[in-house]
Short mmCIF file of C-alpha atoms in Angstrom, two decimals:
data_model
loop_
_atom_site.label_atom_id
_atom_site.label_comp_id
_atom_site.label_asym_id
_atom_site.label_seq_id
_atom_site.Cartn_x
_atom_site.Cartn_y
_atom_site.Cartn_z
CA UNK A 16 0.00 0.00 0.00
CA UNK A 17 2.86 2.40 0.33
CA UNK A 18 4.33 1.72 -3.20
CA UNK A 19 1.19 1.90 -4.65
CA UNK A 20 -0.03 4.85 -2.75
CA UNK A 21 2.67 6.44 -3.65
CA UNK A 22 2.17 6.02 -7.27
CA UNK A 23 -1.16 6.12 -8.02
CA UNK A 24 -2.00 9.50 -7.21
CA UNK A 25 -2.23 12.24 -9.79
CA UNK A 26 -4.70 10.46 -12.19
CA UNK A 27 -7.26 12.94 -11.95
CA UNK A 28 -5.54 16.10 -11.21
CA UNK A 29 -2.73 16.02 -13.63
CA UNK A 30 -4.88 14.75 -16.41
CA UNK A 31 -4.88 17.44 -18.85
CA UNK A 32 -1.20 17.50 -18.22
CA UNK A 33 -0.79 13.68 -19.85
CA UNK A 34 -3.30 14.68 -22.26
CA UNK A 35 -1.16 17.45 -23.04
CA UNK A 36 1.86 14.98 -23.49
CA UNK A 37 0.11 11.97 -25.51
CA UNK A 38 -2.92 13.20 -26.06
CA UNK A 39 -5.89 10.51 -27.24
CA UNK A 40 -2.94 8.10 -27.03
CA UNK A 41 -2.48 8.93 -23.20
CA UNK A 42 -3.45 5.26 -22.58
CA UNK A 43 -1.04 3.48 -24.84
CA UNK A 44 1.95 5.65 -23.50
CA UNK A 45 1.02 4.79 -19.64
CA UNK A 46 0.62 0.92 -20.80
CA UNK A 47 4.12 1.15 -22.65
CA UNK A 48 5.87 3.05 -19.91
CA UNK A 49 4.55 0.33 -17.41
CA UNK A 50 6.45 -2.04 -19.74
CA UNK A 51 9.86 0.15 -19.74
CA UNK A 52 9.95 0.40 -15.55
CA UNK A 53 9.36 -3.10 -15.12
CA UNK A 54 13.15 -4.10 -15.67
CA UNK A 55 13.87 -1.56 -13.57
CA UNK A 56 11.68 -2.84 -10.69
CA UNK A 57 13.13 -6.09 -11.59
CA UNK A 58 16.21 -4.69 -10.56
CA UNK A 59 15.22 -3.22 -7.18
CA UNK A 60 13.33 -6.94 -6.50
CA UNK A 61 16.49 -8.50 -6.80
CA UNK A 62 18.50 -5.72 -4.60
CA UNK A 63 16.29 -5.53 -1.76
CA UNK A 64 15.47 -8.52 0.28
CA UNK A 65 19.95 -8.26 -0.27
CA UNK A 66 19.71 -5.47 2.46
CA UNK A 67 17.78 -5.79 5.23
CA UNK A 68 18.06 -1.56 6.34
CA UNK A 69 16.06 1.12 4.67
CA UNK A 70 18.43 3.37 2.36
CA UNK A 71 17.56 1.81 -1.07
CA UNK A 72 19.57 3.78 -3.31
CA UNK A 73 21.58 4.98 -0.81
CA UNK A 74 22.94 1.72 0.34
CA UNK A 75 22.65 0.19 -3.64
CA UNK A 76 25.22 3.14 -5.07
CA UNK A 77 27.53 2.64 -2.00
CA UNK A 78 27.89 -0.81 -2.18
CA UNK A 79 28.17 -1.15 -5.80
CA UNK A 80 29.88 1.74 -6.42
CA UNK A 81 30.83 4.03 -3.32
CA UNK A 82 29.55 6.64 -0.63
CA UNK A 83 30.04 9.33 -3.35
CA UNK A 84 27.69 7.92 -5.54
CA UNK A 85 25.44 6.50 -2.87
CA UNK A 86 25.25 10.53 -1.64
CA UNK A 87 24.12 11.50 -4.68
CA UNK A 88 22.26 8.50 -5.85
CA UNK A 89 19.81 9.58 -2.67
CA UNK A 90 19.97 12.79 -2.87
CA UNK A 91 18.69 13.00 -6.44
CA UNK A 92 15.61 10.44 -5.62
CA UNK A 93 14.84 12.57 -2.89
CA UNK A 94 14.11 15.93 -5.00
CA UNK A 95 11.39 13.90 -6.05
CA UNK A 96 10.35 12.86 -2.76
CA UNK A 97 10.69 15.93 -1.14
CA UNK A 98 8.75 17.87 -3.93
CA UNK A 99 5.31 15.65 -3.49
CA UNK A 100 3.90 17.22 -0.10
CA UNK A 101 4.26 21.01 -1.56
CA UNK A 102 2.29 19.86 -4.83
CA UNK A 103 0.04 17.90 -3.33
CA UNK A 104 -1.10 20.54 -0.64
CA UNK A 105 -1.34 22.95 -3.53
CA UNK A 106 -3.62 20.50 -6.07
CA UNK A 107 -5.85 20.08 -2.89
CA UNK A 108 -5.96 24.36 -2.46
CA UNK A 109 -7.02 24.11 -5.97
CA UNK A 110 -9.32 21.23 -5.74
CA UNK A 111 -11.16 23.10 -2.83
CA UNK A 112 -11.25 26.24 -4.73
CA UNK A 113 -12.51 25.10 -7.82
CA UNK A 114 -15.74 23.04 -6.39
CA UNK A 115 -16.57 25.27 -3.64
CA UNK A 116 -16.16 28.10 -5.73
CA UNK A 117 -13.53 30.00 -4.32
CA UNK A 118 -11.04 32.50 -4.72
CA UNK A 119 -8.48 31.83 -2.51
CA UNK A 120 -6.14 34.22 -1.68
CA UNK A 121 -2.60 33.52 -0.93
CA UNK A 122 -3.33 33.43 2.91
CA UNK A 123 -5.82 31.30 2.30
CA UNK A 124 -3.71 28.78 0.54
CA UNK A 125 -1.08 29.48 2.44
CA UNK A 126 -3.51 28.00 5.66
CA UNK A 127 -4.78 24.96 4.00
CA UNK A 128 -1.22 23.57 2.79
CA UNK A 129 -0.20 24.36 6.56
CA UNK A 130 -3.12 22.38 8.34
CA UNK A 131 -2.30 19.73 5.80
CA UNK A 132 1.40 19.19 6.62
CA UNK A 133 0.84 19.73 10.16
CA UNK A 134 -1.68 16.58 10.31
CA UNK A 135 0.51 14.48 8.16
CA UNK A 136 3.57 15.54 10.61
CA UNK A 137 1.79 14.52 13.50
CA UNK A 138 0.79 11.38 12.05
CA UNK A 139 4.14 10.77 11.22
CA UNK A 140 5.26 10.86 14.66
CA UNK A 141 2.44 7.75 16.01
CA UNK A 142 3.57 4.67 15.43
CA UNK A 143 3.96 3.51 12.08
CA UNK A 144 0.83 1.69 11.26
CA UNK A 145 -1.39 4.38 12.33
CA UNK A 146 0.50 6.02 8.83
CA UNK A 147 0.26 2.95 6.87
CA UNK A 148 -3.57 2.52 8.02
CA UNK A 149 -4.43 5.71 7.02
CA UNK A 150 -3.02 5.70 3.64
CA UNK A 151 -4.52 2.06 2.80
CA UNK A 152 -7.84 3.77 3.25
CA UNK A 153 -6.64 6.84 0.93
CA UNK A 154 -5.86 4.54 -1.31
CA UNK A 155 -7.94 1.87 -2.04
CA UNK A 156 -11.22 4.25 -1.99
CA UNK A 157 -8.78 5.80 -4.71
CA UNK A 158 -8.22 2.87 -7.08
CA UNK A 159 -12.95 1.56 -6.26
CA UNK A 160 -13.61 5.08 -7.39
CA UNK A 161 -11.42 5.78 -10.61
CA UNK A 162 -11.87 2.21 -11.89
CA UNK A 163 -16.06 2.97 -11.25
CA UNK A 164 -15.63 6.25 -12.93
CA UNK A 165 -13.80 5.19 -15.78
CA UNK A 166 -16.87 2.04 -16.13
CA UNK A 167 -19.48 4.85 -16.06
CA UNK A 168 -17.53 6.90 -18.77
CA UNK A 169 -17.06 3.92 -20.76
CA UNK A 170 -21.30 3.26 -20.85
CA UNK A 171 -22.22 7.02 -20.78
CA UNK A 172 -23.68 6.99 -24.19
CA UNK A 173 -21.07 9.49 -25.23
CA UNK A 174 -18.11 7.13 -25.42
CA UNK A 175 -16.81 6.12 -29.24
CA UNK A 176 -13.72 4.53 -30.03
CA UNK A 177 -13.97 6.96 -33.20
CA UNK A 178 -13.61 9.94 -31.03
CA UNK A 179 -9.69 8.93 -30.19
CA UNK A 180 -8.93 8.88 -34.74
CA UNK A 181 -6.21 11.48 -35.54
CA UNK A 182 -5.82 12.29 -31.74
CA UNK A 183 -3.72 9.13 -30.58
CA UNK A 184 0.22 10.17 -31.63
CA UNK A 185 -0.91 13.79 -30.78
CA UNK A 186 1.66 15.95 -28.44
CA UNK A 187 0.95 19.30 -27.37
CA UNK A 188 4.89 19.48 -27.15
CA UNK A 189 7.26 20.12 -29.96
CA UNK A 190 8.91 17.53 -31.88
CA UNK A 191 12.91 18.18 -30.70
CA UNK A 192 15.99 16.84 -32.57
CA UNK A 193 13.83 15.24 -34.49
CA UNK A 194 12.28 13.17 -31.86
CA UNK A 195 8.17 13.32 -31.72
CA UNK A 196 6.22 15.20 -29.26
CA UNK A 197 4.36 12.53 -28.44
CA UNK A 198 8.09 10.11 -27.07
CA UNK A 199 9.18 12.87 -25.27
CA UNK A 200 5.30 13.03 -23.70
CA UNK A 201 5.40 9.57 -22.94
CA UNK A 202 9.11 9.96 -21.13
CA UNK A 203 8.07 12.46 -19.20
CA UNK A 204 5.42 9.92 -17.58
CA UNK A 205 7.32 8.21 -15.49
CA UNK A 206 6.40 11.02 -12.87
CA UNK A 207 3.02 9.06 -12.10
CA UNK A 208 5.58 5.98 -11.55
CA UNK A 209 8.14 6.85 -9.29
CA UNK A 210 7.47 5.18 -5.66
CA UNK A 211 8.33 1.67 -6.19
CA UNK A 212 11.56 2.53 -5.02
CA UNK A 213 9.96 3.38 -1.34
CA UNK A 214 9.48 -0.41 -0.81
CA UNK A 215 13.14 -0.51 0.09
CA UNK A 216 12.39 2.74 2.87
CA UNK A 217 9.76 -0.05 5.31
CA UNK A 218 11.79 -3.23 5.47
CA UNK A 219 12.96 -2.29 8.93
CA UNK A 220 9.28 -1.91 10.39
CA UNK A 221 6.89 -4.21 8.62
CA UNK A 222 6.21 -7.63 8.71
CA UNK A 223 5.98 -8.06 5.27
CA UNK A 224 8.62 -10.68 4.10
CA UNK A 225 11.65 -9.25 3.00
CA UNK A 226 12.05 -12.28 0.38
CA UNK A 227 8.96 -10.95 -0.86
CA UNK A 228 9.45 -7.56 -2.20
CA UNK A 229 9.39 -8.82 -5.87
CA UNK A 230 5.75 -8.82 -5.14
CA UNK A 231 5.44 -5.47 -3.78
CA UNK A 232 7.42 -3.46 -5.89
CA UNK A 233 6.16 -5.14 -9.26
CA UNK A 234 2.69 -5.80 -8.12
CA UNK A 235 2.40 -1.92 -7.38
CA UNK A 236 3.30 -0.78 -11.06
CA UNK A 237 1.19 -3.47 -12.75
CA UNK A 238 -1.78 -2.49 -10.47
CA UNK A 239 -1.05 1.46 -11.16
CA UNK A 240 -0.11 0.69 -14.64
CA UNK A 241 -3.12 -1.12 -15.44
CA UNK A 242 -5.81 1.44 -13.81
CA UNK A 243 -4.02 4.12 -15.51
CA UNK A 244 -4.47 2.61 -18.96
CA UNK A 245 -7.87 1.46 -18.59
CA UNK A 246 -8.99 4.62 -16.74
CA UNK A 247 -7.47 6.95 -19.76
CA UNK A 248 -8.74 4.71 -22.41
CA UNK A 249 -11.94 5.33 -21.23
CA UNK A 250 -11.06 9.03 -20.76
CA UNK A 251 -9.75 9.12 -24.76
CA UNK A 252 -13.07 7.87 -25.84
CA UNK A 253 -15.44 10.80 -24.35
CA UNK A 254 -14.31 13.22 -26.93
CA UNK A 255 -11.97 14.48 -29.82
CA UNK A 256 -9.11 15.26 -27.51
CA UNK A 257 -9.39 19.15 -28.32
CA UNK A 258 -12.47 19.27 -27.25
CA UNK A 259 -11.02 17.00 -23.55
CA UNK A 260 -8.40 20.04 -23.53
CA UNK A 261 -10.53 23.11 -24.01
CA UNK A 262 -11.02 25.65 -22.00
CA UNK A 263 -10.28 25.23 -18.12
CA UNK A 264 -9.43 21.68 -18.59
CA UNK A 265 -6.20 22.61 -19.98
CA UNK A 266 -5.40 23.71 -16.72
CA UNK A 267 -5.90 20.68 -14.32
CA UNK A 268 -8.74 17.86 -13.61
CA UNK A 269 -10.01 17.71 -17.05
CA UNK A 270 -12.26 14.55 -16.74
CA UNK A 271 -14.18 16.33 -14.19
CA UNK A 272 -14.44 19.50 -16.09
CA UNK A 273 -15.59 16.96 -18.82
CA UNK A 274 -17.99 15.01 -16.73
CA UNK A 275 -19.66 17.96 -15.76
CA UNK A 276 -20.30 20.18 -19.58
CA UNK A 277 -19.97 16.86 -22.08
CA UNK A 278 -21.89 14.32 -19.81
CA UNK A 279 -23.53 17.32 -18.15
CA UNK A 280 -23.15 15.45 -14.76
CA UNK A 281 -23.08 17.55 -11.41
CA UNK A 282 -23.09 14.88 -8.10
CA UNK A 283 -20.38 12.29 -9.53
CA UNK A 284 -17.84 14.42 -10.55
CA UNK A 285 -17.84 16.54 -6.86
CA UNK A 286 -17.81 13.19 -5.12
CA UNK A 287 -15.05 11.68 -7.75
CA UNK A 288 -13.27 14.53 -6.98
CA UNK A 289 -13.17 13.75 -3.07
CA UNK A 290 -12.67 10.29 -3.93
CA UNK A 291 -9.91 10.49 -6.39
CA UNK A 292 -8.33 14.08 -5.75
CA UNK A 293 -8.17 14.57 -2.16
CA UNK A 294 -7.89 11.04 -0.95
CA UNK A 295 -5.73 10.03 -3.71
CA UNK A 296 -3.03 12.61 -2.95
CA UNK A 297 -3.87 12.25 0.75
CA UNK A 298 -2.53 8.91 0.13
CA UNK A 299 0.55 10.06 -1.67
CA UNK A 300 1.75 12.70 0.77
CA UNK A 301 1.21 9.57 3.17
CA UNK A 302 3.51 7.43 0.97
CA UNK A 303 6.16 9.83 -0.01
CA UNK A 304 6.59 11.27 3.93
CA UNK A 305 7.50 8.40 5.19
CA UNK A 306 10.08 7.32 2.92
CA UNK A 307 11.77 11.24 2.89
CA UNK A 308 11.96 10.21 6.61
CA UNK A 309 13.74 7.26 6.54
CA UNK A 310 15.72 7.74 3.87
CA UNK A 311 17.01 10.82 6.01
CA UNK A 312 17.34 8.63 9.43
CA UNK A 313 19.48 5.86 7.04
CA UNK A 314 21.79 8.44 5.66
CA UNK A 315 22.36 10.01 9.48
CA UNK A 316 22.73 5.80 10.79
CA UNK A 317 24.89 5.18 7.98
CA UNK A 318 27.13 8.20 8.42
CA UNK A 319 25.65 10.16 5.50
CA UNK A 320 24.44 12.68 7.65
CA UNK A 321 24.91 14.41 11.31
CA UNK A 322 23.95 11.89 14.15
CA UNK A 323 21.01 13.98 15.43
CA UNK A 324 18.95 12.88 12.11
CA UNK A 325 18.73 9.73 13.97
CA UNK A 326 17.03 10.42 17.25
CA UNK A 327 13.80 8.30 17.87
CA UNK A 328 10.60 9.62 19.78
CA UNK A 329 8.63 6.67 21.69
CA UNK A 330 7.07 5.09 18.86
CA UNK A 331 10.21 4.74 17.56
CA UNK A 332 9.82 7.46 14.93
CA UNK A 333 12.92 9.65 13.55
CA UNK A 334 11.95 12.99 15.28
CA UNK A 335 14.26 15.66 13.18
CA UNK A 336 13.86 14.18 9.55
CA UNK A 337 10.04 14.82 10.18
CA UNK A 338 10.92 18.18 11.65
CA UNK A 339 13.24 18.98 8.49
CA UNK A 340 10.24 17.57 6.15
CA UNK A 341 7.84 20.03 7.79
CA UNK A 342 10.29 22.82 6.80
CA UNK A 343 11.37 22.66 4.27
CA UNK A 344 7.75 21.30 2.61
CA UNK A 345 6.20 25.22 4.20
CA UNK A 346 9.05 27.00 2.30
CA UNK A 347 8.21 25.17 -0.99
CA UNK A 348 5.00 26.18 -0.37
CA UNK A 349 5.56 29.75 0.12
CA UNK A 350 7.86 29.47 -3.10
CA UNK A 351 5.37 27.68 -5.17
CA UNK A 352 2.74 30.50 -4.21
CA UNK A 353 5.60 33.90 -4.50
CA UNK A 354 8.08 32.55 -7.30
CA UNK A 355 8.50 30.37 -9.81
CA UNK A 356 11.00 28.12 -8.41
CA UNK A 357 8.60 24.97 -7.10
CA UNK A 358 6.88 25.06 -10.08
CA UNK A 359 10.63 24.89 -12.06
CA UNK A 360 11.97 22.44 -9.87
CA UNK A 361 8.78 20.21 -10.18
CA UNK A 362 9.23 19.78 -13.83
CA UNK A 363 12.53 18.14 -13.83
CA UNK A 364 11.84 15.98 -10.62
CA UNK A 365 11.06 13.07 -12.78
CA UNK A 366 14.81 13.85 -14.73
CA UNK A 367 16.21 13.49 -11.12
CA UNK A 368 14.35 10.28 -10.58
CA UNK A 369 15.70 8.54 -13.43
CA UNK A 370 18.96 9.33 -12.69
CA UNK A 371 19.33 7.36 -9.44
CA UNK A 372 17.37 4.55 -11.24
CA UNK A 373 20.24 4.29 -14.05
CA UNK A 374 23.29 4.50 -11.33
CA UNK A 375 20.85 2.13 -9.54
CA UNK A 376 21.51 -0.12 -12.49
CA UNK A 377 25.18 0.28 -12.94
CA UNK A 378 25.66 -0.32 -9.37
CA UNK A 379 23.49 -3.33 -9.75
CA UNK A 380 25.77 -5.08 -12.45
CA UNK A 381 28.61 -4.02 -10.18
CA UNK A 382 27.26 -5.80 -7.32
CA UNK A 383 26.44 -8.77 -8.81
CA UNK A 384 30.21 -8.94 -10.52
CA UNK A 385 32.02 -8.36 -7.07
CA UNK A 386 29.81 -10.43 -5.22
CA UNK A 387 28.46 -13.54 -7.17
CA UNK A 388 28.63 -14.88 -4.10
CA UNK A 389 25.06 -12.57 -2.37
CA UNK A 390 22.58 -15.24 -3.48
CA UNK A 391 19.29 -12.85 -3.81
CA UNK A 392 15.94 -14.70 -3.87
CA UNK A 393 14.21 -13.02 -6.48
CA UNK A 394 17.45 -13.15 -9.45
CA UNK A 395 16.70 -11.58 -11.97
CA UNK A 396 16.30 -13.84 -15.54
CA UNK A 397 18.34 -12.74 -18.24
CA UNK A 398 21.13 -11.03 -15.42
CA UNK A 399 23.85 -8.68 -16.67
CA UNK A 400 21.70 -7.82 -20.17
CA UNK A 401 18.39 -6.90 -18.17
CA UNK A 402 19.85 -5.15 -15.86
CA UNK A 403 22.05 -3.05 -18.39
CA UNK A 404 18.87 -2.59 -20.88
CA UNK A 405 16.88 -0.92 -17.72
CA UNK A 406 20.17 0.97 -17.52
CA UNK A 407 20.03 2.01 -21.23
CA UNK A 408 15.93 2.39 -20.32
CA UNK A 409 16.20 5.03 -17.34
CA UNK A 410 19.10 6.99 -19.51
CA UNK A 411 16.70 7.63 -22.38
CA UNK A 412 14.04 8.52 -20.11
CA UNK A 413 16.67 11.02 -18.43
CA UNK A 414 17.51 12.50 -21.74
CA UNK A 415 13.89 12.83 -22.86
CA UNK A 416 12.99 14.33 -19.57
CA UNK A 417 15.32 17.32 -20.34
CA UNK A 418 14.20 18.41 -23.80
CA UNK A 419 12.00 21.45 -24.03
CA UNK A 420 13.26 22.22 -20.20
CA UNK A 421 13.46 25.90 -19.76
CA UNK A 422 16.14 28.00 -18.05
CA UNK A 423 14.43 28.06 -14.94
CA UNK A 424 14.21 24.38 -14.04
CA UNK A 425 17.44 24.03 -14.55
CA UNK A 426 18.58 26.81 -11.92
CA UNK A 427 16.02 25.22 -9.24
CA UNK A 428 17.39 21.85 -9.92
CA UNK A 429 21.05 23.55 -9.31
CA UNK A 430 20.51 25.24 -6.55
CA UNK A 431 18.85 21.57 -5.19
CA UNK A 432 22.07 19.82 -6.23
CA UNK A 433 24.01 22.85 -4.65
CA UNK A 434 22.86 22.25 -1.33
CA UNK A 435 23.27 18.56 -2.03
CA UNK A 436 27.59 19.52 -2.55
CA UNK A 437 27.26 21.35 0.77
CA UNK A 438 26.43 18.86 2.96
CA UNK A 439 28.53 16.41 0.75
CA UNK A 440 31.56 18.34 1.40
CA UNK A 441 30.81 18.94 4.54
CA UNK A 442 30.77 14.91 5.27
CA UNK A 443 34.37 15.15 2.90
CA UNK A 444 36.19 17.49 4.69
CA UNK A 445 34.72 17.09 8.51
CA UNK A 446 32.86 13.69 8.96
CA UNK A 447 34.64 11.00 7.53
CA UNK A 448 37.88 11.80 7.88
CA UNK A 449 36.89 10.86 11.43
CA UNK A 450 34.38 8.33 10.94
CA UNK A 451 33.51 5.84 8.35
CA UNK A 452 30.71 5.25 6.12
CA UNK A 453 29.03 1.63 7.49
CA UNK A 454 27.01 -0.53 5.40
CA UNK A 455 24.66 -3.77 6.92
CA UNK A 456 25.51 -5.69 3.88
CA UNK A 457 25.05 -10.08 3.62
CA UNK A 458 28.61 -10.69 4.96
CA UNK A 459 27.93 -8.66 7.96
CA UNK A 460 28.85 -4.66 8.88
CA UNK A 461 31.12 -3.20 6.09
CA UNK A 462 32.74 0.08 5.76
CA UNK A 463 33.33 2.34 3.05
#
């Protein structure tokens, strides 16, 4: 539930945004993309019942590689991470305004993000399943009420198969170095599918199996993959996808906007819209906070970061990574709503996310050459030449992620990585000269 939460979250908010990218062909792109992160999460099966502490790419990238790249490795999945709970609180601001019919100013805004990360801090802080509960709820009312919606759209009497001819390879973006629109669209889409990777962030606390990630990690993206296709097929069918993108819709939840003038329904779409919207990225903030948290309380155990990172409260819950969180999740917030940076940064989150997945990879064939000898349970068929084509995979995917990027996103996602090389140096020059990096690894503690 927290892999999946995690992931299936912005189907009915960011909507006109895929539209944008793939338009009537929105469903084919998420159904291919499903099939080009599967070797990756092939990858990760294998890799994590290896390690049995939360760190994921942190631990993968030092391991196979070293701490330098492990630093970074985490660092980079973690400006995707850390850029959900901002978003979120600002697509439910929007959500709100939009039914209710408001015009909220920035105060306003400014108070409903802040009573939103507040209650998802405190929650934070109770023992873990009271999270975990809460975002199982989130999500499975989620995943009833999109799959119901996308059934009622599909026998609305408005639904034609014809309505989807000349609109399936459409891209509102430009074709660049020759490369379609509609490739780079369907690149930039693994944004709905990053949060696998948080499967490796729980194995300390749950009682889930550790031999039985595979199923976790893969079961979430076949489950999210699937809805997603089926629910935007159904979507692609309701109209000529100029008319889906008209107007408002071009702006954000376009199959309500279309539920409400094409199908000219007014109950469904305000309840869908609780449903879907607010529990659905309920369940996401949910998802994402917890693994921001321990992936901060692994890099301060593992001598990534200072030792106070690491300090428990009596449910056993890392007190100052859910302190930092809160933060630095306000100040996005008052970026997002003063300057453009969130809104730069955002858009080359899923760039950052790729990258740790491809050093994932190389660290991965690394791993398995210097130690043949860390039987995992879930090996992964084909070895070396899957794990090198997710590699090539999550590289492409990188590369398409950074076409039509403008200036702005890339001096967010500096200034990101520049307070990444602060702390790095800071562990350089100060903390491991006197202290190594230590690794739980299968032969027992290892340093690095």
């Amino acid at each position: 539930t927290v892999a999946t939460g995690s992931i299936f979250t912005w189907v009915s908010y960011w909507d006109s945004v895929f539209f944008g990218y793939c338009g009537s062909g929105t469903w084919l792109a998420f159904a291919l993309m499903t099939l080009a992160i599967l070797p990756t999460a092939l990858v990760y099966s294998e890799l994590a019942p290896l390690f049995h502490t939360a760190g994921g790419e942190l631990i993968y990238n030092t391991v196979g590689i070293n701490k330098h790249v492990g630093f970074f490795a985490s660092w980079l999945i973690m400006a995707a991470w850390i850029a959900v709970p901002p978003a979120v609180v600002m697509a439910v601001a929007t959500w709100i305004s939009r039914t209710f019919g408001l015009n909220l100013t920035f105060g306003s805004t400014m108070l409903i993000g802040v009573c939103i990360l507040v209650l998802v801090f405190l929650l934070s802080l109770q023992d873990i399943q009271v999270l975990v509960k809460a975002q199982a709820v989130c999500l499975f009312v989620n995943m009833i009420s999109t799959v119901l919606t996308g059934i009622l759209l599909l026998f609305s009497g408005h639904w034609s198969i014809h309505n989807m001819s000349g609109g399936m390879f459409w891209s509102g973006l430009d074709s660049v170095y020759g490369i379609p629109g509609w490739i780079i669209g369907m690149a930039l889409l693994i944004t709905p599918y990053f949060g696998f990777e948080t499967v490796p962030q729980m194995v300390e606390e749950g009682d889930f199996p550790i031999k039985d990630s595979k199923k976790a990690i893969c079961g979430s993206i076949i489950t999210c993959g699937s809805i997603y296709a089926f629910f935007y097929f159904c979507v692609a069918g309701l109209d000529k996808v100029s008319n889906l993108l008209a107007g408002d819709a071009a702006n954000g939840f376009m199959t309500i906007i279309n539920m409400e003038r094409t199908l000219g329904w007014t109950v469904w779409p305000v309840m869908y819209g609780f449903f879907s919207v607010l529990m659905g990225l309920g369940a996401s903030i949910l998802g994402f906070w917890m693994s921001t948290v321990r992936m901060l309380y692994s890099m301060s155990e593992k001598n990534f970061l200072p030792e106070s990172f690491r300090r428990l409260n009596k449910h056993k819950q890392p007190i100052l990574p859910n302190v930092f969180l809160l933060l630095i999740s306000l100040v996005f917030i008052l970026l997002m709503n003063a300057t453009t940076f969130m809104n730069d940064f955002f858009n080359l989150m899923s760039f950052g996310c790729a990258c740790a997945y491809a050093l994932t990879m190389i660290s991965a064939v690394r791993i398995h050459r210097i130690h043949p000898e860390w039987k995992s349970p879930n090996p992964v068929k084909g070895g070396n030449i899957l794990r090198i084509t997710a590699m090539c995979i999550m590289i492409a995917i990188a590369f398409f992620c950074t076409l039509g990027q403008g200036v702005g996103s890339w001096i967010s996602f500096g200034v990101y990585l520049g307070v990444g090389v602060i702390l790095w140096l800071y562990m350089v020059l100060v903390r491991w000269k006197k202290s190594k990096v230590v690794i739980e690894t299968p032969d027992g503690l290892k340093e690095y």
